[in-house]
mmCIF file of C-alpha atoms in Angstrom:
data_model
loop_
_atom_site.group_PDB
_atom_site.id
_atom_site.type_symbol
_atom_site.label_atom_id
_atom_site.label_comp_id
_atom_site.label_asym_id
_atom_site.label_seq_id
_atom_site.Cartn_x
_atom_site.Cartn_y
_atom_site.Cartn_z
ATOM 1 C CA MET W 1 8.807 37.506 15.004
ATOM 2 C CA LYS W 2 10.852 39.592 12.576
ATOM 3 C CA ILE W 3 13.843 37.327 13.225
ATOM 4 C CA LEU W 4 11.684 34.280 12.567
ATOM 5 C CA TYR W 5 10.326 35.763 9.336
ATOM 6 C CA SER W 6 13.779 36.727 8.023
ATOM 7 C CA PHE W 7 15.268 33.353 8.897
ATOM 8 C CA LEU W 8 12.539 31.468 7.099
ATOM 9 C CA MET W 9 12.540 33.599 3.961
ATOM 10 C CA LEU W 10 16.254 32.882 3.576
ATOM 11 C CA PHE W 11 16.153 29.153 4.116
ATOM 12 C CA VAL W 12 12.639 27.751 3.663
ATOM 13 C CA VAL W 13 13.342 26.727 0.057
ATOM 14 C CA ALA W 14 16.710 25.171 0.832
ATOM 15 C CA PHE W 15 15.654 22.942 3.710
ATOM 16 C CA ALA W 16 12.701 20.552 3.724
ATOM 17 C CA SER W 17 12.861 19.967 7.488
ATOM 18 C CA LEU W 18 13.554 23.340 9.038
ATOM 19 C CA GLY W 19 11.123 23.798 11.898
ATOM 20 C CA ASP W 20 13.007 21.858 14.592
ATOM 21 C CA ASN W 21 16.100 24.061 14.015
ATOM 22 C CA LEU W 22 14.258 27.348 14.517
ATOM 23 C CA PRO W 23 15.412 29.254 17.634
ATOM 24 C CA GLU W 24 11.767 30.059 18.422
ATOM 25 C CA PHE W 25 10.871 26.374 18.401
ATOM 26 C CA GLN W 26 13.811 25.405 20.613
ATOM 27 C CA SER W 27 12.982 28.240 23.006
ATOM 28 C CA CYS W 28 9.361 27.082 23.170
ATOM 29 C CA LEU W 29 10.478 23.544 24.037
ATOM 30 C CA TYR W 30 12.810 24.843 26.760
ATOM 31 C CA GLN W 31 10.114 26.970 28.387
ATOM 32 C CA CYS W 32 7.238 24.525 27.941
ATOM 33 C CA ASP W 33 5.358 23.443 31.084
ATOM 34 C CA CYS W 34 3.492 20.163 30.577
ATOM 35 C CA HIS W 35 0.967 21.019 33.279
ATOM 36 C CA VAL W 36 -0.119 24.224 31.541
ATOM 37 C CA ILE W 37 -0.560 23.092 27.931
ATOM 38 C CA PRO W 38 -3.389 20.762 26.728
ATOM 39 C CA GLN W 39 -2.699 17.101 27.485
ATOM 40 C CA SER W 40 -3.308 13.824 25.633
ATOM 41 C CA ILE W 41 -3.348 10.526 27.515
ATOM 42 C CA PHE W 42 -1.607 8.774 24.619
ATOM 43 C CA TRP W 43 1.421 11.059 24.721
ATOM 44 C CA SER W 44 4.195 11.731 27.220
ATOM 45 C CA CYS W 45 4.930 15.163 28.681
ATOM 46 C CA PRO W 46 7.862 15.894 26.292
ATOM 47 C CA ALA W 47 5.793 14.682 23.315
ATOM 48 C CA ASN W 48 2.909 16.972 24.290
ATOM 49 C CA CYS W 49 5.305 19.907 24.563
ATOM 50 C CA ASN W 50 6.796 19.090 21.182
ATOM 51 C CA TYR W 51 3.342 18.983 19.601
ATOM 52 C CA TYR W 52 2.257 22.219 21.297
ATOM 53 C CA CYS W 53 5.374 24.083 20.114
ATOM 54 C CA GLN W 54 5.044 22.756 16.538
ATOM 55 C CA GLN W 55 1.467 24.023 16.373
ATOM 56 C CA LEU W 56 2.427 27.362 17.921
ATOM 57 C CA ILE W 57 5.254 27.990 15.442
ATOM 58 C CA THR W 58 3.063 26.881 12.526
ATOM 59 C CA ASP W 59 0.345 29.320 13.641
ATOM 60 C CA GLN W 60 2.941 32.089 13.655
ATOM 61 C CA LEU W 61 4.142 31.157 10.164
ATOM 62 C CA GLU W 62 0.581 31.236 8.840
ATOM 63 C CA SER W 63 0.039 34.682 10.305
ATOM 64 C CA LEU W 64 3.136 35.849 8.372
ATOM 65 C CA ASN W 65 2.018 34.089 5.153
ATOM 66 C CA VAL W 66 5.168 31.964 5.255
ATOM 67 C CA PRO W 67 4.977 28.395 3.847
ATOM 68 C CA MET W 68 4.560 25.566 6.335
ATOM 69 C CA VAL W 69 7.787 23.817 7.357
ATOM 70 C CA GLN W 70 8.486 20.318 8.554
ATOM 71 C CA PHE W 71 9.685 19.342 12.025
ATOM 72 C CA TYR W 72 12.050 16.375 12.251
ATOM 73 C CA GLY W 73 11.245 15.556 8.632
ATOM 74 C CA LYS W 74 7.470 15.463 9.153
ATOM 75 C CA TRP W 75 4.572 17.876 8.683
ATOM 76 C CA PRO W 76 2.984 19.390 11.837
ATOM 77 C CA PHE W 77 -0.331 17.523 11.757
ATOM 78 C CA LYS W 78 -3.160 18.446 14.077
ATOM 79 C CA ARG W 79 -4.128 15.653 16.422
ATOM 80 C CA VAL W 80 -7.693 14.370 16.328
ATOM 81 C CA LEU W 81 -8.777 12.424 19.434
ATOM 82 C CA GLY W 82 -5.108 12.012 20.292
ATOM 83 C CA VAL W 83 -4.281 10.495 16.871
ATOM 84 C CA GLN W 84 -1.175 11.973 15.224
ATOM 85 C CA GLU W 85 -2.202 11.496 11.573
ATOM 86 C CA PHE W 86 -5.944 10.938 11.767
ATOM 87 C CA PHE W 87 -6.899 10.592 8.087
ATOM 88 C CA ALA W 88 -3.864 8.497 7.172
ATOM 89 C CA MET W 89 -4.874 6.159 10.006
ATOM 90 C CA ILE W 90 -8.534 6.041 8.884
ATOM 91 C CA PHE W 91 -7.542 5.273 5.286
ATOM 92 C CA SER W 92 -5.119 2.591 6.538
ATOM 93 C CA ILE W 93 -8.035 1.011 8.417
ATOM 94 C CA GLY W 94 -9.993 1.140 5.135
ATOM 95 C CA ASN W 95 -7.224 -0.797 3.378
ATOM 96 C CA LEU W 96 -7.074 -3.302 6.241
ATOM 97 C CA TYR W 97 -10.844 -3.871 6.068
ATOM 98 C CA VAL W 98 -10.943 -4.385 2.278
ATOM 99 C CA ASN W 99 -8.041 -6.834 2.343
ATOM 100 C CA TYR W 100 -9.542 -8.731 5.279
ATOM 101 C CA LYS W 101 -12.709 -9.226 3.200
ATOM 102 C CA ASN W 102 -10.529 -10.404 0.290
ATOM 103 C CA LEU W 103 -8.823 -12.878 2.620
ATOM 104 C CA ARG W 104 -12.182 -14.513 3.318
ATOM 105 C CA ILE W 105 -12.948 -14.690 -0.433
ATOM 106 C CA ILE W 106 -9.632 -16.341 -1.273
ATOM 107 C CA TYR W 107 -9.808 -18.732 1.671
ATOM 108 C CA ARG W 108 -13.248 -19.887 0.507
ATOM 109 C CA GLN W 109 -11.842 -20.558 -2.985
ATOM 110 C CA PHE W 110 -8.814 -22.307 -1.484
ATOM 111 C CA LYS W 111 -11.064 -24.836 0.278
ATOM 112 C CA ARG W 112 -13.056 -25.491 -2.908
ATOM 113 C CA ASN W 113 -10.121 -26.226 -5.212
ATOM 114 C CA GLU W 114 -7.958 -29.182 -6.150
ATOM 115 C CA SER W 115 -4.373 -29.518 -4.946
ATOM 116 C CA GLU W 116 -2.708 -27.914 -7.989
ATOM 117 C CA TYR W 117 -4.815 -24.762 -7.772
ATOM 118 C CA LYS W 118 -4.746 -24.788 -3.971
ATOM 119 C CA THR W 119 -1.032 -24.011 -4.230
ATOM 120 C CA MET W 120 -1.777 -20.919 -6.323
ATOM 121 C CA TYR W 121 -4.424 -19.810 -3.848
ATOM 122 C CA VAL W 122 -1.873 -20.243 -1.051
ATOM 123 C CA GLN W 123 0.223 -17.511 -2.732
ATOM 124 C CA TYR W 124 -2.760 -15.143 -2.575
ATOM 125 C CA LEU W 125 -3.458 -16.148 1.032
ATOM 126 C CA ILE W 126 0.148 -15.366 1.946
ATOM 127 C CA LEU W 127 -0.118 -12.018 0.161
ATOM 128 C CA LEU W 128 -3.357 -11.119 1.939
ATOM 129 C CA ILE W 129 -2.192 -12.208 5.409
ATOM 130 C CA VAL W 130 1.012 -10.187 5.005
ATOM 131 C CA THR W 131 -1.022 -7.278 3.585
ATOM 132 C CA CYS W 132 -3.355 -7.274 6.597
ATOM 133 C CA ILE W 133 -0.358 -7.331 8.950
ATOM 134 C CA GLY W 134 1.316 -4.532 6.967
ATOM 135 C CA TRP W 135 -1.779 -2.313 7.076
ATOM 136 C CA SER W 136 -2.106 -3.010 10.814
ATOM 137 C CA PHE W 137 1.440 -1.669 11.223
ATOM 138 C CA SER W 138 0.425 1.360 9.135
ATOM 139 C CA VAL W 139 -2.549 2.023 11.427
ATOM 140 C CA ILE W 140 -0.272 1.887 14.489
ATOM 141 C CA PHE W 141 2.345 4.118 12.861
ATOM 142 C CA HIS W 142 -0.124 6.837 11.866
ATOM 143 C CA PHE W 143 -1.796 6.647 15.254
ATOM 144 C CA LYS W 144 1.509 7.385 16.957
ATOM 145 C CA ASP W 145 4.865 7.867 15.254
ATOM 146 C CA THR W 146 7.646 6.147 17.204
ATOM 147 C CA THR W 147 10.904 4.549 16.117
ATOM 148 C CA MET W 148 9.374 1.101 16.537
ATOM 149 C CA SER W 149 6.087 1.884 14.732
ATOM 150 C CA GLU W 150 7.984 3.533 11.847
ATOM 151 C CA THR W 151 10.290 0.519 11.504
ATOM 152 C CA LEU W 152 7.364 -1.913 11.477
ATOM 153 C CA ASP W 153 5.552 0.230 8.897
ATOM 154 C CA TYR W 154 8.543 0.205 6.518
ATOM 155 C CA PHE W 155 9.217 -3.520 6.954
ATOM 156 C CA GLY W 156 5.517 -4.305 6.524
ATOM 157 C CA ALA W 157 5.290 -2.253 3.322
ATOM 158 C CA PHE W 158 8.277 -4.047 1.753
ATOM 159 C CA ALA W 159 6.854 -7.429 2.762
ATOM 160 C CA ILE W 160 3.600 -6.575 0.934
ATOM 161 C CA ILE W 161 5.466 -5.518 -2.220
ATOM 162 C CA LEU W 162 7.600 -8.661 -2.108
ATOM 163 C CA CYS W 163 4.557 -10.936 -1.663
ATOM 164 C CA ASN W 164 2.850 -9.213 -4.586
ATOM 165 C CA LEU W 165 5.897 -9.995 -6.738
ATOM 166 C CA ASN W 166 5.760 -13.587 -5.490
ATOM 167 C CA ALA W 167 2.089 -13.978 -6.467
ATOM 168 C CA ILE W 168 2.537 -12.768 -10.034
ATOM 169 C CA VAL W 169 5.790 -14.708 -10.614
ATOM 170 C CA VAL W 170 4.151 -17.929 -9.416
ATOM 171 C CA ARG W 171 1.117 -17.218 -11.623
ATOM 172 C CA VAL W 172 2.968 -16.169 -14.806
ATOM 173 C CA PHE W 173 5.513 -18.988 -14.717
ATOM 174 C CA GLN W 174 3.012 -21.454 -13.202
ATOM 175 C CA LEU W 175 5.399 -22.408 -10.408
ATOM 176 C CA PHE W 176 2.420 -23.805 -8.505
ATOM 177 C CA LYS W 177 2.825 -26.871 -10.758
ATOM 178 C CA HIS W 178 6.512 -27.313 -9.881
ATOM 179 C CA ARG W 179 7.165 -27.892 -6.191
ATOM 180 C CA LYS W 180 10.995 -27.763 -6.306
ATOM 181 C CA LYS W 181 11.091 -24.553 -8.356
ATOM 182 C CA LEU W 182 8.535 -22.973 -6.007
ATOM 183 C CA ILE W 183 10.639 -23.845 -2.938
ATOM 184 C CA ILE W 184 13.764 -22.344 -4.547
ATOM 185 C CA TRP W 185 11.858 -19.176 -5.484
ATOM 186 C CA HIS W 186 10.400 -18.793 -1.979
ATOM 187 C CA THR W 187 13.817 -19.373 -0.397
ATOM 188 C CA ALA W 188 15.284 -16.592 -2.573
ATOM 189 C CA LEU W 189 12.504 -14.187 -1.535
ATOM 190 C CA VAL W 190 12.943 -14.951 2.163
ATOM 191 C CA ALA W 191 16.698 -14.408 1.810
ATOM 192 C CA LEU W 192 16.110 -11.059 0.086
ATOM 193 C CA TYR W 193 13.711 -9.946 2.822
ATOM 194 C CA LEU W 194 16.133 -10.943 5.599
ATOM 195 C CA TYR W 195 18.976 -9.135 3.811
ATOM 196 C CA HIS W 196 16.774 -6.032 3.528
ATOM 197 C CA VAL W 197 15.816 -6.071 7.208
ATOM 198 C CA ILE W 198 19.368 -6.720 8.450
ATOM 199 C CA ARG W 199 20.827 -4.016 6.209
ATOM 200 C CA LEU W 200 18.346 -1.403 7.422
ATOM 201 C CA LYS W 201 18.777 -2.420 11.060
ATOM 202 C CA ARG W 202 22.532 -1.937 10.748
ATOM 203 C CA ASN W 203 22.327 1.320 8.797
ATOM 204 C CA TRP W 204 18.936 2.925 8.179
ATOM 205 C CA ASP W 205 19.143 4.233 4.614
ATOM 206 C CA TYR W 206 15.977 5.870 3.238
ATOM 207 C CA SER W 207 17.426 6.107 -0.292
ATOM 208 C CA TYR W 208 18.212 2.397 -0.415
ATOM 209 C CA ASN W 209 14.781 1.530 1.025
ATOM 210 C CA THR W 210 13.033 3.652 -1.619
ATOM 211 C CA LEU W 211 15.150 2.195 -4.445
ATOM 212 C CA ILE W 212 14.557 -1.458 -3.584
ATOM 213 C CA ASN W 213 10.822 -0.866 -3.130
ATOM 214 C CA ILE W 214 10.635 0.780 -6.556
ATOM 215 C CA ILE W 215 12.629 -2.032 -8.232
ATOM 216 C CA VAL W 216 10.487 -4.802 -6.729
ATOM 217 C CA GLY W 217 7.223 -2.886 -7.192
ATOM 218 C CA VAL W 218 7.863 -1.948 -10.827
ATOM 219 C CA SER W 219 9.007 -5.516 -11.618
ATOM 220 C CA ALA W 220 5.716 -6.860 -10.285
ATOM 221 C CA MET W 221 3.764 -4.218 -12.194
ATOM 222 C CA ILE W 222 5.473 -5.155 -15.482
ATOM 223 C CA LEU W 223 4.698 -8.828 -14.925
ATOM 224 C CA TRP W 224 1.053 -8.066 -14.141
ATOM 225 C CA CYS W 225 0.772 -6.101 -17.393
ATOM 226 C CA PHE W 226 2.405 -8.955 -19.330
ATOM 227 C CA HIS W 227 0.013 -11.439 -17.714
ATOM 228 C CA LEU W 228 -3.120 -9.406 -18.393
ATOM 229 C CA TRP W 229 -2.118 -9.005 -22.056
ATOM 230 C CA ARG W 230 -1.714 -12.767 -22.341
ATOM 231 C CA VAL W 231 -5.059 -13.374 -20.628
ATOM 232 C CA TYR W 232 -6.720 -10.763 -22.847
ATOM 233 C CA ARG W 233 -5.493 -12.506 -26.014
ATOM 234 C CA VAL W 234 -6.669 -15.934 -24.835
ATOM 235 C CA TYR W 235 -10.038 -14.530 -23.780
ATOM 236 C CA ASN W 236 -10.663 -12.792 -27.087
ATOM 237 C CA GLN W 237 -9.673 -15.832 -29.148
ATOM 238 C CA LYS W 238 -12.480 -17.848 -27.530
ATOM 239 C CA ARG W 239 -14.756 -15.109 -26.225
ATOM 240 C CA ILE W 240 -17.987 -16.932 -27.166
ATOM 241 C CA ILE W 241 -16.908 -20.006 -25.205
ATOM 242 C CA TYR W 242 -15.865 -18.020 -22.155
ATOM 243 C CA ASN W 243 -18.941 -15.763 -22.195
ATOM 244 C CA ASN W 244 -21.196 -18.812 -22.213
ATOM 245 C CA SER W 245 -19.266 -20.781 -19.634
ATOM 246 C CA ILE W 246 -21.333 -21.716 -16.562
ATOM 247 C CA GLN W 247 -18.063 -22.106 -14.664
ATOM 248 C CA LEU W 248 -17.087 -18.461 -15.259
ATOM 249 C CA LEU W 249 -20.545 -16.908 -15.049
ATOM 250 C CA PRO W 250 -20.747 -16.374 -11.245
ATOM 251 C CA TYR W 251 -17.314 -14.714 -11.174
ATOM 252 C CA GLU W 252 -17.956 -12.543 -14.237
ATOM 253 C CA THR W 253 -21.290 -11.438 -12.783
ATOM 254 C CA LYS W 254 -19.606 -10.335 -9.569
ATOM 255 C CA LEU W 255 -16.928 -8.419 -11.460
ATOM 256 C CA LEU W 256 -19.478 -6.737 -13.741
ATOM 257 C CA GLN W 257 -21.551 -5.662 -10.751
ATOM 258 C CA LYS W 258 -18.531 -3.884 -9.301
ATOM 259 C CA LEU W 259 -17.540 -2.397 -12.664
ATOM 260 C CA SER W 260 -21.068 -0.990 -13.077
ATOM 261 C CA TYR W 261 -20.387 1.409 -10.173
ATOM 262 C CA VAL W 262 -17.838 3.202 -12.366
ATOM 263 C CA GLY W 263 -19.991 3.092 -15.503
ATOM 264 C CA MET W 264 -18.399 0.008 -17.083
ATOM 265 C CA SER W 265 -20.231 -3.273 -17.551
ATOM 266 C CA LEU W 266 -18.728 -4.943 -20.625
ATOM 267 C CA SER W 267 -17.390 -8.474 -20.167
ATOM 268 C CA SER W 268 -14.647 -7.668 -22.703
ATOM 269 C CA LEU W 269 -13.149 -5.281 -20.143
ATOM 270 C CA ILE W 270 -12.722 -7.955 -17.479
ATOM 271 C CA PRO W 271 -9.275 -9.149 -18.678
ATOM 272 C CA LEU W 272 -8.066 -5.522 -18.537
ATOM 273 C CA ILE W 273 -8.943 -4.923 -14.874
ATOM 274 C CA PRO W 274 -5.299 -5.265 -13.716
ATOM 275 C CA ILE W 275 -4.221 -2.408 -15.985
ATOM 276 C CA PHE W 276 -6.847 -0.112 -14.462
ATOM 277 C CA ASN W 277 -5.621 -1.116 -11.010
ATOM 278 C CA ASN W 278 -1.996 -0.455 -11.904
ATOM 279 C CA VAL W 279 -2.837 2.927 -13.423
ATOM 280 C CA MET W 280 -4.606 3.885 -10.202
ATOM 281 C CA LEU W 281 -1.615 2.758 -8.155
ATOM 282 C CA LEU W 282 0.702 4.818 -10.385
ATOM 283 C CA LEU W 283 -1.500 7.853 -9.773
ATOM 284 C CA GLY W 284 -1.193 7.156 -6.072
ATOM 285 C CA ILE W 285 2.586 6.905 -6.302
ATOM 286 C CA SER W 286 2.642 10.280 -8.070
ATOM 287 C CA LEU W 287 1.057 11.722 -4.929
ATOM 288 C CA GLU W 288 3.926 10.334 -2.861
ATOM 289 C CA LEU W 289 6.488 11.847 -5.234
ATOM 290 C CA ASN W 290 4.761 15.248 -5.195
ATOM 291 C CA ASP W 291 4.359 15.824 -1.496
ATOM 292 C CA PHE W 292 2.572 18.957 -0.273
ATOM 293 C CA PRO W 293 1.774 20.505 3.125
ATOM 294 C CA PRO W 294 -1.294 18.913 4.744
ATOM 295 C CA VAL W 295 -4.581 20.671 4.007
ATOM 296 C CA ALA W 296 -5.920 22.067 7.294
ATOM 297 C CA ARG W 297 -2.927 20.218 8.838
ATOM 298 C CA LEU W 298 -4.896 16.981 8.430
ATOM 299 C CA VAL W 299 -4.697 15.550 4.883
ATOM 300 C CA ASP W 300 -1.410 15.321 2.991
ATOM 301 C CA ALA W 301 -0.211 13.432 -0.090
ATOM 302 C CA HIS W 302 0.629 10.331 1.952
ATOM 303 C CA ALA W 303 -2.900 10.171 3.396
ATOM 304 C CA LEU W 304 -4.386 10.491 -0.096
ATOM 305 C CA TRP W 305 -2.073 7.708 -1.293
ATOM 306 C CA HIS W 306 -3.589 5.463 1.383
ATOM 307 C CA LEU W 307 -7.061 6.485 0.193
ATOM 308 C CA VAL W 308 -6.250 5.640 -3.441
ATOM 309 C CA THR W 309 -4.931 2.166 -2.574
ATOM 310 C CA ILE W 310 -8.307 1.137 -1.146
ATOM 311 C CA PHE W 311 -10.101 1.093 -4.514
ATOM 312 C CA PRO W 312 -7.960 -1.382 -6.540
ATOM 313 C CA SER W 313 -8.262 -3.928 -3.714
ATOM 314 C CA ILE W 314 -12.063 -3.863 -3.916
ATOM 315 C CA ILE W 315 -11.992 -5.757 -7.224
ATOM 316 C CA TRP W 316 -8.422 -7.091 -7.414
ATOM 317 C CA PHE W 317 -8.875 -10.519 -5.820
ATOM 318 C CA ASP W 318 -12.243 -11.122 -7.470
ATOM 319 C CA TRP W 319 -10.307 -10.810 -10.719
ATOM 320 C CA ASN W 320 -7.650 -13.266 -9.527
ATOM 321 C CA VAL W 321 -10.359 -15.823 -8.761
ATOM 322 C CA TRP W 322 -11.840 -15.288 -12.238
ATOM 323 C CA ASP W 323 -8.352 -15.646 -13.730
ATOM 324 C CA ILE W 324 -7.783 -19.032 -12.086
ATOM 325 C CA GLU W 325 -11.227 -20.265 -13.102
ATOM 326 C CA MET W 326 -10.441 -19.307 -16.693
ATOM 327 C CA LEU W 327 -7.101 -21.097 -16.403
ATOM 328 C CA LYS W 328 -8.972 -24.269 -15.401
ATOM 329 C CA ILE W 329 -11.127 -24.076 -18.526
ATOM 330 C CA THR W 330 -8.035 -23.513 -20.693
ATOM 331 C CA ASN W 331 -6.185 -26.456 -19.120
ATOM 332 C CA ASN W 332 -9.221 -28.717 -19.468
ATOM 333 C CA SER W 333 -9.522 -27.791 -23.169
ATOM 334 C CA GLU W 334 -5.846 -28.600 -23.760
ATOM 335 C CA THR W 335 -6.211 -31.929 -21.921
ATOM 336 C CA LYS W 336 -9.171 -32.948 -24.066
ATOM 337 C CA VAL W 337 -7.271 -32.090 -27.246
#
């Protein structure tokens, strides 16, 4: 134990993933007997030994008041009911559920609308279908971390970010009115996604993956902020008309009901909902950038990030429906003029 303590005090700051290189950990793996340690039906014998030794070494570090270390680049989470990262999985299920409910909302609006606006709703349907698939991959990955589940999780996450960029580009530049431009834009996005997947399959580069996700994500965020500012100006110029519009009333009522849960119920705040959502997402990203050892070996920054992302989705697509309904009123006014 003295050797372990000395080794860690020298190198714990310098190396983020140190645990799997510890002699004590390697010795534990070598001596481990699968038939003696606790078993989990979801895990193989070597995987059970690996988990047992990670927990044993972490217990020893805690007894020495030494900071927790990572094993193979990951924190030593405690399993719950055989699940590797229980709370991250539960919060991923929460995201999946909320977006599935949004999918039903958007599909209902899609069936109600005319062809021009149907095309815009298709962009949201694509986003939500991809989002549900991506969160399903996240559930699988946090249930059990394998090479395949990790790959699907990363590819699913980038697909969601890319589809979010698609939705706001189509909305801001009204590409839903221009079939040829929309096809060109979609072709470019598909090409970018295929390039991303092929590049990572040939050479898995975490730095590149992080960079491209940030570029695409921030680009979408900037466009959403630009769009909400434009919507806010239009709304305030004719607030009396919009506030008394029978067409908007059902959608505003739904949004105000949800806003009332956080102590806000002013219709003037409705155009600003995207900025609140983006601020919350930025707070979530800050969790990812400031990782910390899991509390009680169960809840880490990544799990909390998945918790934070649930809340914007609760109101996000209700706002998009309201936005399109307001666009209809604006277009009808311009046509009459």
